[in-house]
Short mmCIF file of C-alpha atoms and ligand atoms in Angstrom, two decimals:
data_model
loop_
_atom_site.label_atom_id
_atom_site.label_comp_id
_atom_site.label_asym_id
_atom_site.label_seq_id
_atom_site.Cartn_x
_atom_site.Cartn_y
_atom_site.Cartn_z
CA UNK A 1 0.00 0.00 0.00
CA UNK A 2 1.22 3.35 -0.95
CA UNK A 3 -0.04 6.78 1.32
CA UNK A 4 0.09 9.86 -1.13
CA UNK A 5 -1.75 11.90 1.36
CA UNK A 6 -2.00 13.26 4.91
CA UNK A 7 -3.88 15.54 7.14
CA UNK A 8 -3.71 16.59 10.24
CA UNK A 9 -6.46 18.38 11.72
CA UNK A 10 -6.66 20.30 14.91
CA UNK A 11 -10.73 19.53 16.61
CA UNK A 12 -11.89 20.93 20.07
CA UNK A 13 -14.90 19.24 21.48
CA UNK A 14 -16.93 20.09 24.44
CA UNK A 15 -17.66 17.42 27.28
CA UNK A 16 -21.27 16.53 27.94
CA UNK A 17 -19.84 17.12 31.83
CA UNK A 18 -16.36 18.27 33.41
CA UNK A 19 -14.24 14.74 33.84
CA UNK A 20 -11.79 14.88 36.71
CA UNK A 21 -9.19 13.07 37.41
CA UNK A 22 -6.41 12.84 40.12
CA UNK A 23 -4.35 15.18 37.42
CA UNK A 24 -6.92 17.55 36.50
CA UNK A 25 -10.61 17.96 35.19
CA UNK A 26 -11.57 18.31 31.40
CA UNK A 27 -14.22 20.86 30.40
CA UNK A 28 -13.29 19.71 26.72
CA UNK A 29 -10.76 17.76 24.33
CA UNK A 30 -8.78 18.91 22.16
CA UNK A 31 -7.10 16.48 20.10
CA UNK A 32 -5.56 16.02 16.61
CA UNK A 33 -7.46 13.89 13.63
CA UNK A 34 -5.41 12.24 10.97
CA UNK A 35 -6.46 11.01 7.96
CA UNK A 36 -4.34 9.22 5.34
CA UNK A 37 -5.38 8.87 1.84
CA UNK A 38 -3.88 6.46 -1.28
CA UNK A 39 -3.94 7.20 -4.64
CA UNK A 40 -7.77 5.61 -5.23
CA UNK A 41 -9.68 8.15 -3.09
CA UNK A 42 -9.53 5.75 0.35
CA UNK A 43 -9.22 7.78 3.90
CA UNK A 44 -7.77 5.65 6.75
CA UNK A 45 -8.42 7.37 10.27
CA UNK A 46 -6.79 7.74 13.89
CA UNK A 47 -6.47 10.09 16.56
CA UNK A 48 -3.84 11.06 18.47
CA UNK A 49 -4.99 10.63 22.59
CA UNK A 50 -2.27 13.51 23.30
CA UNK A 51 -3.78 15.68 25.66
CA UNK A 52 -2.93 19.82 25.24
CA UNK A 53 -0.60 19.54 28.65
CA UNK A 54 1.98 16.66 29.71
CA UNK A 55 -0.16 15.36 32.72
CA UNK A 56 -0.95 11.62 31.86
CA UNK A 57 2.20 11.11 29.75
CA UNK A 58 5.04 13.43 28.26
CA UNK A 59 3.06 14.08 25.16
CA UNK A 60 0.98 17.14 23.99
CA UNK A 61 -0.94 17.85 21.31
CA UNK A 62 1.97 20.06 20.06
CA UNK A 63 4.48 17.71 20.37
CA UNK A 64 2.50 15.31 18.52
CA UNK A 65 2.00 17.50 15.40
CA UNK A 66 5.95 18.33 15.50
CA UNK A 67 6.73 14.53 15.29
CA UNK A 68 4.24 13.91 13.08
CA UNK A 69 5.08 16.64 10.42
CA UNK A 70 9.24 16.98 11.10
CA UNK A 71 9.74 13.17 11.49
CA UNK A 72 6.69 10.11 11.22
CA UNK A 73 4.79 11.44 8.09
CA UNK A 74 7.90 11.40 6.09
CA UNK A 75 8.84 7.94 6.58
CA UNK A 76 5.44 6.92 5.25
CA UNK A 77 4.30 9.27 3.08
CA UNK A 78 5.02 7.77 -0.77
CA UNK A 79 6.55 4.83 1.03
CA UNK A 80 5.82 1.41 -0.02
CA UNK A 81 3.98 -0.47 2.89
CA UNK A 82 4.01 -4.39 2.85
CA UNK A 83 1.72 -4.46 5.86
CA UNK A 84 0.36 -2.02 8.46
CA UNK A 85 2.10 -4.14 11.25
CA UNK A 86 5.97 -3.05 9.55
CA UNK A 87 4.98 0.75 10.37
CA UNK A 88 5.58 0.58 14.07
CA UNK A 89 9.63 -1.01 12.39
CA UNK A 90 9.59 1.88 10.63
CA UNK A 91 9.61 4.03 13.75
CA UNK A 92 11.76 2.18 16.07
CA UNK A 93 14.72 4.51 15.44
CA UNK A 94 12.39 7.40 17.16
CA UNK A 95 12.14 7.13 20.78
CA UNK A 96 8.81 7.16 22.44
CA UNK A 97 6.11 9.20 21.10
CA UNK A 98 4.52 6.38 21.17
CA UNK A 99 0.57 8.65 20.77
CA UNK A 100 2.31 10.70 17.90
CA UNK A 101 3.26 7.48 16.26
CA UNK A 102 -0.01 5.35 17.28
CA UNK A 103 -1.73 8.18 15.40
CA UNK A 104 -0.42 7.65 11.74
CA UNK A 105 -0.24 3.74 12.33
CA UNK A 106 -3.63 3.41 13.69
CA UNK A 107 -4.99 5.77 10.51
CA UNK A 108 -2.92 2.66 8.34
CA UNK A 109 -4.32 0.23 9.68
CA UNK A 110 -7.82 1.86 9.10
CA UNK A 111 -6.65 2.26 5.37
CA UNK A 112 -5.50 -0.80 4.95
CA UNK A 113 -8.85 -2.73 5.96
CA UNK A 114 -10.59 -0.34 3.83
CA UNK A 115 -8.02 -1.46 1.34
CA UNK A 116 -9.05 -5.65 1.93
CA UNK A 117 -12.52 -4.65 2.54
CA UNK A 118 -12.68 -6.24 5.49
CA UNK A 119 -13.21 -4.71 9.31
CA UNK A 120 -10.69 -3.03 11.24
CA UNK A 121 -10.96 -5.98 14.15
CA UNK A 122 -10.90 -8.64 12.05
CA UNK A 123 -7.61 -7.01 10.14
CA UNK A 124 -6.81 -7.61 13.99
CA UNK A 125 -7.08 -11.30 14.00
CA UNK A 126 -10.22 -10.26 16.44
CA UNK A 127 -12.93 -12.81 16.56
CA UNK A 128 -15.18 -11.50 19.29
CA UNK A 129 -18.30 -9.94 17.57
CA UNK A 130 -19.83 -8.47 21.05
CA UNK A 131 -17.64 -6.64 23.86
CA UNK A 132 -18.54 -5.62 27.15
CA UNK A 133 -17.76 -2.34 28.38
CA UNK A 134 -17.90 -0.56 31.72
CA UNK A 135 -17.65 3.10 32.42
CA UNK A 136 -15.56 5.38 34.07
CA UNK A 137 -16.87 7.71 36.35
CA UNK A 138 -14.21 11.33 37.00
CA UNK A 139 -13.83 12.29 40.59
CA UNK A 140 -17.29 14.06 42.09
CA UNK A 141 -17.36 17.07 44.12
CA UNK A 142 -19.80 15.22 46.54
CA UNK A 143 -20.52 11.70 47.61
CA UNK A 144 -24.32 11.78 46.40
CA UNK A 145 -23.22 13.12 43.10
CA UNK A 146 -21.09 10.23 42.82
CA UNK A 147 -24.11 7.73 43.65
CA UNK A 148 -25.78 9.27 41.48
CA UNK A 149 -23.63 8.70 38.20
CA UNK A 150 -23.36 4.87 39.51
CA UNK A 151 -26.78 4.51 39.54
CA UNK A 152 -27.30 5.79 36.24
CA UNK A 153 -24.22 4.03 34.97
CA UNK A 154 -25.68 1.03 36.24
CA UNK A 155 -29.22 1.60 35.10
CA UNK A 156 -27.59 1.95 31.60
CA UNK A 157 -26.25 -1.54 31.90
CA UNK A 158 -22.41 -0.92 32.47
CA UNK A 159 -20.54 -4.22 33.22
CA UNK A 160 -18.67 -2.39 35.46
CA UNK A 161 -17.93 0.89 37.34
CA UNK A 162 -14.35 2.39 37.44
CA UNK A 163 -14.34 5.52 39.51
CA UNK A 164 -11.48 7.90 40.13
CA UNK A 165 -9.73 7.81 43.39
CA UNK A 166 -7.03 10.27 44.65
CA UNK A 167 -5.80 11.05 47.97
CA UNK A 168 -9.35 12.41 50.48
CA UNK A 169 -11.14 10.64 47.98
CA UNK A 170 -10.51 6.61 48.79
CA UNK A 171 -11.46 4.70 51.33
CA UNK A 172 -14.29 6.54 52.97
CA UNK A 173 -16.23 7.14 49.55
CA UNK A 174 -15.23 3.67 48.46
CA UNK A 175 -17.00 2.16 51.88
CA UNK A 176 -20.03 4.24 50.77
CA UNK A 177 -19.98 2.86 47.53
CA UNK A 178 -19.82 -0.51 48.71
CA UNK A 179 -22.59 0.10 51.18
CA UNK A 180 -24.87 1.52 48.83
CA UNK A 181 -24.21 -1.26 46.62
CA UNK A 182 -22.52 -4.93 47.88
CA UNK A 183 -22.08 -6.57 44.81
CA UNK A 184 -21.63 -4.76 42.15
CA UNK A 185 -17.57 -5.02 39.91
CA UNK A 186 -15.75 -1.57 40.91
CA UNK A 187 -13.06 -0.78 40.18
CA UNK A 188 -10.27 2.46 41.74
CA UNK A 189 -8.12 4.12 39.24
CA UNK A 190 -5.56 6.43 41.29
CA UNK A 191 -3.71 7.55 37.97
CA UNK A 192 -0.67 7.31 39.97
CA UNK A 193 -1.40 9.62 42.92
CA UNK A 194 0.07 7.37 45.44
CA UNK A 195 3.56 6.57 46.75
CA UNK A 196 4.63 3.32 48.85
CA UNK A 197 4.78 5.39 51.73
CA UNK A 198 0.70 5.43 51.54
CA UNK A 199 0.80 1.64 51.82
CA UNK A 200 -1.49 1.32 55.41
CA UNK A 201 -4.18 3.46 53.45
CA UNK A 202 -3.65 1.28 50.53
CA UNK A 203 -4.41 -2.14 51.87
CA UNK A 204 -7.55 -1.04 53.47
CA UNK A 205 -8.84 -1.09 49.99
CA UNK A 206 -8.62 -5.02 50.32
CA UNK A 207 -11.93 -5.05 52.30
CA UNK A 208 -14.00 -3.81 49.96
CA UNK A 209 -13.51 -6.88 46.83
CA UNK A 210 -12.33 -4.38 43.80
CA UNK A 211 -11.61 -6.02 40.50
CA UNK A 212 -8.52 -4.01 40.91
CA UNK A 213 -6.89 -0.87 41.43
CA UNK A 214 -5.04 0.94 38.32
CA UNK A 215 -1.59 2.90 38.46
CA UNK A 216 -2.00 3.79 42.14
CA UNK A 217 2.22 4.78 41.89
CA UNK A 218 4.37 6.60 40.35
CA UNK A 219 3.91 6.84 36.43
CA UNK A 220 6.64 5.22 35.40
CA UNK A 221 7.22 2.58 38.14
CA UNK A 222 7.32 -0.88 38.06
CA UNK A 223 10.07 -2.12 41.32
CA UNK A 224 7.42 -0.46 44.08
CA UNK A 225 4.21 -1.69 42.35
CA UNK A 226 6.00 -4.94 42.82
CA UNK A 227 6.82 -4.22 46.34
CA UNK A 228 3.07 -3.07 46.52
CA UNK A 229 1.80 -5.77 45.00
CA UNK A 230 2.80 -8.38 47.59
CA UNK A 231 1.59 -6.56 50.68
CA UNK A 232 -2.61 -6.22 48.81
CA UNK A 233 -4.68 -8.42 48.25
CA UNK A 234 -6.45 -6.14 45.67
CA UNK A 235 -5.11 -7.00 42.09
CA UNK A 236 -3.28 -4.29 40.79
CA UNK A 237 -3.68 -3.04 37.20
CA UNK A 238 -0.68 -0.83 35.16
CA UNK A 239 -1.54 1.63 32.72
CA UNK A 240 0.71 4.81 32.85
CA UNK A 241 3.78 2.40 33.46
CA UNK A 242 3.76 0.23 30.47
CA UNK A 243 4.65 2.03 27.06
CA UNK A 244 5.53 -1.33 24.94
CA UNK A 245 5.46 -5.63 24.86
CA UNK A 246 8.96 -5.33 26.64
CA UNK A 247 7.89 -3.02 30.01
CA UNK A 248 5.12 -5.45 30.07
CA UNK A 249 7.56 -8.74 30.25
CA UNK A 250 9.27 -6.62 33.06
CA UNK A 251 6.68 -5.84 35.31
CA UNK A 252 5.24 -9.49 34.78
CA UNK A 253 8.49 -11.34 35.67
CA UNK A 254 8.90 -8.19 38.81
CA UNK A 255 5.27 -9.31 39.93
CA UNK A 256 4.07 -5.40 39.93
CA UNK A 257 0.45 -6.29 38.73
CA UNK A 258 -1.92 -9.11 37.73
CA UNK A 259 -3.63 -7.45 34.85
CA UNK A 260 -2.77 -4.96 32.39
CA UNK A 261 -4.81 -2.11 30.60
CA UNK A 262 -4.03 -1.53 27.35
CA UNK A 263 -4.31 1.79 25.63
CA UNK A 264 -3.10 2.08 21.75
CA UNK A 265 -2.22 5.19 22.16
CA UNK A 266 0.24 5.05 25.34
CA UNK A 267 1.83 1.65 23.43
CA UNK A 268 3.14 3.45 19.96
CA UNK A 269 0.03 1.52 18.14
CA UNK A 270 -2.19 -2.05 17.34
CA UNK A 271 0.79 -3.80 16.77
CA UNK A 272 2.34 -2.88 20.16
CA UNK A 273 -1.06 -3.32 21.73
CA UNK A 274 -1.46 -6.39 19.84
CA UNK A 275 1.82 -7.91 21.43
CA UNK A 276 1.07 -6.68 24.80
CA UNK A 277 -1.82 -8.98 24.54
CA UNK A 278 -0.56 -11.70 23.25
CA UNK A 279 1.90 -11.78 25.82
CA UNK A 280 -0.50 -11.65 28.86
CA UNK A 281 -2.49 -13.96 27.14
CA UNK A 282 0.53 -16.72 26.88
CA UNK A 283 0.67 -16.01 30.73
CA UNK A 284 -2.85 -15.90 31.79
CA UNK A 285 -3.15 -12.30 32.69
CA UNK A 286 -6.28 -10.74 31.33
CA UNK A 287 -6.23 -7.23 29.94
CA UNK A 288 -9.07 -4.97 28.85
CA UNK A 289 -8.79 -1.51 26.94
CA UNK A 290 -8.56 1.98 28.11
CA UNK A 291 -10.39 5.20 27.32
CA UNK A 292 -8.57 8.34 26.40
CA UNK A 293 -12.15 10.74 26.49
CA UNK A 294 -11.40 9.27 22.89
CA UNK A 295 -13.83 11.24 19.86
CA UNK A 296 -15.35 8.19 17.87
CA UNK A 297 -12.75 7.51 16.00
CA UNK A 298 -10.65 6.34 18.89
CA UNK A 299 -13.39 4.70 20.31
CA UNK A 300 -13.65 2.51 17.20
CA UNK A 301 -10.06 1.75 17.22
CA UNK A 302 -10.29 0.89 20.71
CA UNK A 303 -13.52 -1.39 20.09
CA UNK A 304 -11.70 -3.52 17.11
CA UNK A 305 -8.62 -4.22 19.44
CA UNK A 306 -11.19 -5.52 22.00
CA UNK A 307 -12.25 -8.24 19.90
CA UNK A 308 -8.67 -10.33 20.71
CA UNK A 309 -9.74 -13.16 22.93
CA UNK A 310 -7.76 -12.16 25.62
CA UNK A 311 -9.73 -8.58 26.87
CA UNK A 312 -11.63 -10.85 29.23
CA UNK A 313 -12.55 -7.78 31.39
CA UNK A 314 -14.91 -4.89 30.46
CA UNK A 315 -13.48 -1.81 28.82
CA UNK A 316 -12.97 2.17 29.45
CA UNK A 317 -15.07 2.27 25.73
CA UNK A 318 -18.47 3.81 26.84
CA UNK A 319 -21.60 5.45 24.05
CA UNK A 320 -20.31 8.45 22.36
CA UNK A 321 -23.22 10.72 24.19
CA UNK A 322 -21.75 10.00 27.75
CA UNK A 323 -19.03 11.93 26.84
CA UNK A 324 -20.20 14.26 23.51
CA UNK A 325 -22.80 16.64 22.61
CA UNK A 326 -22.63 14.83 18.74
CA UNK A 327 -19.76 12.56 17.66
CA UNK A 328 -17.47 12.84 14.85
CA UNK A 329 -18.80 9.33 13.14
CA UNK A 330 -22.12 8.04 11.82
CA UNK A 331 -23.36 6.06 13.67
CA UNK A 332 -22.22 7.39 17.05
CA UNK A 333 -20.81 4.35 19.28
CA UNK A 334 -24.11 3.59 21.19
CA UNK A 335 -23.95 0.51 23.94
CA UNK A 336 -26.97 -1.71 24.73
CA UNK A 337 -27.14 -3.31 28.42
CA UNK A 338 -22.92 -2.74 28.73
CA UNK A 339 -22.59 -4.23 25.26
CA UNK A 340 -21.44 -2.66 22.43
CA UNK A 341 -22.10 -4.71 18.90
CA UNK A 342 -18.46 -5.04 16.59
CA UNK A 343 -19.35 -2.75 13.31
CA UNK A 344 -19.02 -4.84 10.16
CA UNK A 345 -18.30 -2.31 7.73
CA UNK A 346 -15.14 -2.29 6.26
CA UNK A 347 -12.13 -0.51 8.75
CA UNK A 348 -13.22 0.94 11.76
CA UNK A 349 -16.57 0.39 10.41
CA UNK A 350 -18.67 3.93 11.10
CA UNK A 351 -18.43 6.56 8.82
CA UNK A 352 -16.36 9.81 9.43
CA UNK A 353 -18.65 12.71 9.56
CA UNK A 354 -16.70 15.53 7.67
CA UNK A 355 -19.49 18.03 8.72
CA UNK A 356 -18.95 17.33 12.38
CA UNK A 357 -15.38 17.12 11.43
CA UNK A 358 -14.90 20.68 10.05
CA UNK A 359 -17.25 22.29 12.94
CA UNK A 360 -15.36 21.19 15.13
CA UNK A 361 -11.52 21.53 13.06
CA UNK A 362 -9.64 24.87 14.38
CA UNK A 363 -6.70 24.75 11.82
CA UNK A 364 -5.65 21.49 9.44
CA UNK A 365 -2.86 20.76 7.29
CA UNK A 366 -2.07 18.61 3.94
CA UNK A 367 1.16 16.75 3.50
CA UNK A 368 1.74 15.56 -0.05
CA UNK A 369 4.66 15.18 -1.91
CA UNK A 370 3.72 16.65 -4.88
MG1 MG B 401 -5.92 4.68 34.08
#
């Protein structure tokens, strides 16, 4: 396959509802669309999960477009591709990036199943035609509130609940959680607020029977999640900490979780996601898929990785109106009863909306070599 064509362009979308996290709260998202074209009028598409500051990884939306004009779009762009899975090869000589350089190779892959006429997730080797997905609830500004998005969440049909935990906001709203309801999968996502020094507060989490907590250290640790690991019962689950297949063998052999999230973006790309997963699956560690307040286009990336037999747990992926006012694809990502049905249609299988796309494009750019 041959690219001839790419553009970036620059969106801003507005939240339903501010999402906070242990690193800040979102009012909107910007993020950067790409779309690669070959020389018979196909558009492959990706986004980059950058966010506009350096709080969940090193990468901003700014940094992103740098790499992705100076260095990643001229090592594709009139290039001859065997296969979408050689692009992340292509990179290797750049360090990290990895959501700069999951942004073009996602858009490839997209093109590429366009290309075969054939879904994105079964380009994937992804068999599953149903996923389950949870959702993710930000951290509330009172208890009730929080109740209240669980019950709705739940009403909805969410497989499970993640909510946002940071220090003040743990184990006494977690007990009323569990109170309120005994049974139900929750799960604590710290985004790495923690250090081992908070280990007492930590294993009181034990009582309450999470699934697991995520990244409760530091963002690039894996020795004291290990050291964490053995004191708690509660399984934990990396995110921030594991950028490729090779951090992943590490932290497995170290012991620093029992399950890992997987997010294309933070990995460099499928392929990268696609080994992560293969080699949890080898050792019996389950994985599920992350959200990155993704537009739909990320959300159908995310949803065609999820069909690999080894995301045994429920996803980050929830319906586009939780999180947008109207979505960038047709149809928007809607989930029935915490289920979301695999598109069929060729790549990521909705249809880019280029009306929604330019309302909500600030500035674009075209990259040809002509
Ligand atoms: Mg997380």
């Amino acid at each position: 396959m041959k690219i001839t064509e790419v553009r970036l362009r620059h969106l801003n979308m507005d939240l339903v509802a501010p999402f906070t996290t242990s690193f800040g709260t979102f009012v909107d998202k910007e993020f950067i669309l790409v779309e690669v074209k070959n020389g018979e009028g196909l558009s492959g598409w990706a986004e980059s999960v950058a966010f506009s500051a350096p709080w969940y990884n090193e990468e901003t939306i700014k940094t992103n477009w740098t790499m992705l004009e100076d260095f990643l779009i001229p090592l594709v762009l009139d290039k001859e591709i065997e296969h979408p899975r050689d692009v992340s090869d292509m990179f290797s000589h750049i360090r990290k990036n990895n959501m700069a350089k999951s942004a073009i190779e996602g858009a490839i892959w997209d093109l590429y199943a366009k290309e075969k006429n054939i879904p994105l997730s079964m380009a994937l080797g992804g068999e599953l035609e149903k996923i389950d997905v949870g959702i993710s609830i930000g951290i509330q500004k009172t208890v009730p509130e929080l109740l209240a998005k669980i019950e709705a969440g739940l009403k909805d049909g969410y497989k499970r609940i993640k909510m946002k935990i940071q220090p003040g906001w743990d184990v006494d709203v977690i007990r009323e959680v569990r109170n309120r309801y005994p049974d139900i999968p929750i799960m604590a996502d710290a985004n790495s607020a923690y250090r081992l020094k908070d280990i007492e507060l930590l294993k009181q989490l034990d009582q309450f029977d999470l699934m697991m907590i995520e990244q409760p250290l530091s963002s690039d640790d894996i020795v004291d999640h290990a050291t964490l690991q053995a004191e708690i019962k509660t399984p934990i689950c990396l995110d921030e900490s594991v950028h490729s297949v090779e951090d992943a063998r590490k932290a497995l052999e170290l012991g620093s979780c029992k399950i890992i999230n997987i997010k294309i973006g933070r990995v460099g790309g499928l392929t990268e996601a696609m080994k992560i997963h293969e080699l949890c699956k080898e050792r019996n560690v389950p994985v599920w898929c992350g959200g990155m307040l993704e537009s739909g286009v990320g959300r159908a990336h995310n949803i065609a990785l999820t069909t690999l037999d080894n995301f045994t747990m429920p996803g980050d992926t929830a319906a586009s109106a939780n999180y947008w006012h109207q979505d960038i694809i047709q149809p928007e990502v809607t989930v029935n009863d915490g289920v979301i049905t695999v598109p069929k249609a060729a790549g990521i299988g909705y249809e880019v909306d280029y009306a929604a796309v330019d309302e909500f494009t600030s500035y674009s750019k075209r990259y040809t070599n002509k």
